[in-house]
Coordinates of N, CA and C in Angstrom, one line a residue:
X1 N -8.9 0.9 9.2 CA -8.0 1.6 8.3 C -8.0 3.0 8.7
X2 N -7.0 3.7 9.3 CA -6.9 5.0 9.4 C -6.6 6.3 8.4
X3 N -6.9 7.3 8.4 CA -7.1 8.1 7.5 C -5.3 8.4 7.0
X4 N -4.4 8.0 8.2 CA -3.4 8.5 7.7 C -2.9 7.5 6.9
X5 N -3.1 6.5 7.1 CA -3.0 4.9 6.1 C -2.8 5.5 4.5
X6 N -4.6 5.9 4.7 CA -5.0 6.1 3.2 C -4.3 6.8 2.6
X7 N -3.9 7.9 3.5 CA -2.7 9.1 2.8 C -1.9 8.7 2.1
X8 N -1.2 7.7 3.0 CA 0.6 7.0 3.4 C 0.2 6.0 1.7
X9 N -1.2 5.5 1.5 CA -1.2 4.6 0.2 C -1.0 5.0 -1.2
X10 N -1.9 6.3 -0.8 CA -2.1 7.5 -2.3 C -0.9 7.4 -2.5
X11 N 0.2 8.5 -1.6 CA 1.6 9.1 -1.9 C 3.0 7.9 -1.7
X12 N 3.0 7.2 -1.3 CA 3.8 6.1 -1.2 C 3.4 4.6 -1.1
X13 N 2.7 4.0 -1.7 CA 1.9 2.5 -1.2 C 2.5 1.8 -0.1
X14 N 4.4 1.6 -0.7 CA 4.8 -0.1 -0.1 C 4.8 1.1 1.1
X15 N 4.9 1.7 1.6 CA 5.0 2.5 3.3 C 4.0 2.2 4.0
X16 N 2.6 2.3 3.7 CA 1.4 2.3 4.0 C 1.0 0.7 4.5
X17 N 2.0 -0.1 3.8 CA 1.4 -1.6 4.1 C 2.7 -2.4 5.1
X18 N 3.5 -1.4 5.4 CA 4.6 -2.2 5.9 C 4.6 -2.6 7.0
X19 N 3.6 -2.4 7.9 CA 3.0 -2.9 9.5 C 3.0 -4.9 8.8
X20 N 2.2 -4.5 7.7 CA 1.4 -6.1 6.9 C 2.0 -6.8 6.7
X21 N 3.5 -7.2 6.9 CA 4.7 -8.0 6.7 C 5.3 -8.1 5.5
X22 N 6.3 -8.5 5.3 CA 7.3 -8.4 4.3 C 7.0 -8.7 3.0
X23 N 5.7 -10.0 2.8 CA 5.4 -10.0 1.6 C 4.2 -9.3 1.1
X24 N 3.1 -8.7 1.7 CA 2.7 -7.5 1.9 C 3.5 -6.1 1.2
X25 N 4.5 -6.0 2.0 CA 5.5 -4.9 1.1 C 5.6 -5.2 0.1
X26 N 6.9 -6.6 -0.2 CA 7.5 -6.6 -1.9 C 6.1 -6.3 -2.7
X27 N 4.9 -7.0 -2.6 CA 4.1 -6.9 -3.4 C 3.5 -5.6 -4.2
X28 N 2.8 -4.9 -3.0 CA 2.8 -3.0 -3.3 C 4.6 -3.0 -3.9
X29 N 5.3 -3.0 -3.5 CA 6.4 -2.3 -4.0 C 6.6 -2.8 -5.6
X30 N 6.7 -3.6 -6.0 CA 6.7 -4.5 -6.8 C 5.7 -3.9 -8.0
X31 N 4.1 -3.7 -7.6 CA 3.5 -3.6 -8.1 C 3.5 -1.7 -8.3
X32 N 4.2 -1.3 -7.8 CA 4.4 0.0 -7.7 C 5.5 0.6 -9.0
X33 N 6.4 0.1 -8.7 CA 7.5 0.0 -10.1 C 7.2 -0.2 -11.4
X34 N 5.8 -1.1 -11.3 CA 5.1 -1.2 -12.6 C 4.1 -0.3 -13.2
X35 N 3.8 0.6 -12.0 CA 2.9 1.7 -12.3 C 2.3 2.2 -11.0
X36 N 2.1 3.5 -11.0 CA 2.0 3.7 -9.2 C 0.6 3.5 -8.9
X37 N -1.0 3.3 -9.8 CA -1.9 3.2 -9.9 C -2.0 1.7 -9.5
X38 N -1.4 0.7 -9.9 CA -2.1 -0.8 -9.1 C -1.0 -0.6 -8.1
X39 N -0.2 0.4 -7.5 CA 0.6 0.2 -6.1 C -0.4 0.5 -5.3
X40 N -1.2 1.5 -5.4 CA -2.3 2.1 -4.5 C -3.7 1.5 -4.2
X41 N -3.7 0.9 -5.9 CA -5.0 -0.5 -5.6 C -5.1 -1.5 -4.6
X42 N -3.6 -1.6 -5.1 CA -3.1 -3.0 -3.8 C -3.3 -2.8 -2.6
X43 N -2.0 -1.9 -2.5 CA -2.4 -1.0 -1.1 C -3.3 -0.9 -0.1
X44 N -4.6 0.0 -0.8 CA -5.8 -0.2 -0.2 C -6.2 -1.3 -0.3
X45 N -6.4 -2.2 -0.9 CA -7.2 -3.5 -1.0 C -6.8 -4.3 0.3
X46 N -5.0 -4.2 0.6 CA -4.7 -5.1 1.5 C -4.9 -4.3 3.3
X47 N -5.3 -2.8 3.3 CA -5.1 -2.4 4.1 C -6.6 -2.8 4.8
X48 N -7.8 -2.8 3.5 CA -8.8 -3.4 4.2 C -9.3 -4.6 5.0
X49 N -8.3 -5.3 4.5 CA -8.2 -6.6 4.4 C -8.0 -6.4 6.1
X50 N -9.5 -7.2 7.0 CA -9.1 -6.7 8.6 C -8.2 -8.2 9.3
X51 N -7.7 -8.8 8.1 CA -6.9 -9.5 9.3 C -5.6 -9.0 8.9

């Protein structure tokens, strides 16, 4: 996970995960709309996620 990742999660999530494929995105994005605090949870959680 690179630092600029983490950035790209804080200030925009679904951007940060969009390498991670399409359902990857709707999900942060999804979850982002609902509040930008579980966009960023997600976010990171999936960015860790090393596969």
């Amino acid at each position: 996970m690179s630092l600029i990742r983490v950035f790209l999660a804080i200030l925009f999530p679904p951007l940060a995960v969009l390498g991670k494929g399409c359902g990857s995105f709707l999900i942060v994005l999804l979850l982002t709309f609902c509040g930008w605090v579980p966009g960023v949870i997600a976010a990171l959680v999936i960015l860790n996620n090393p596969n």
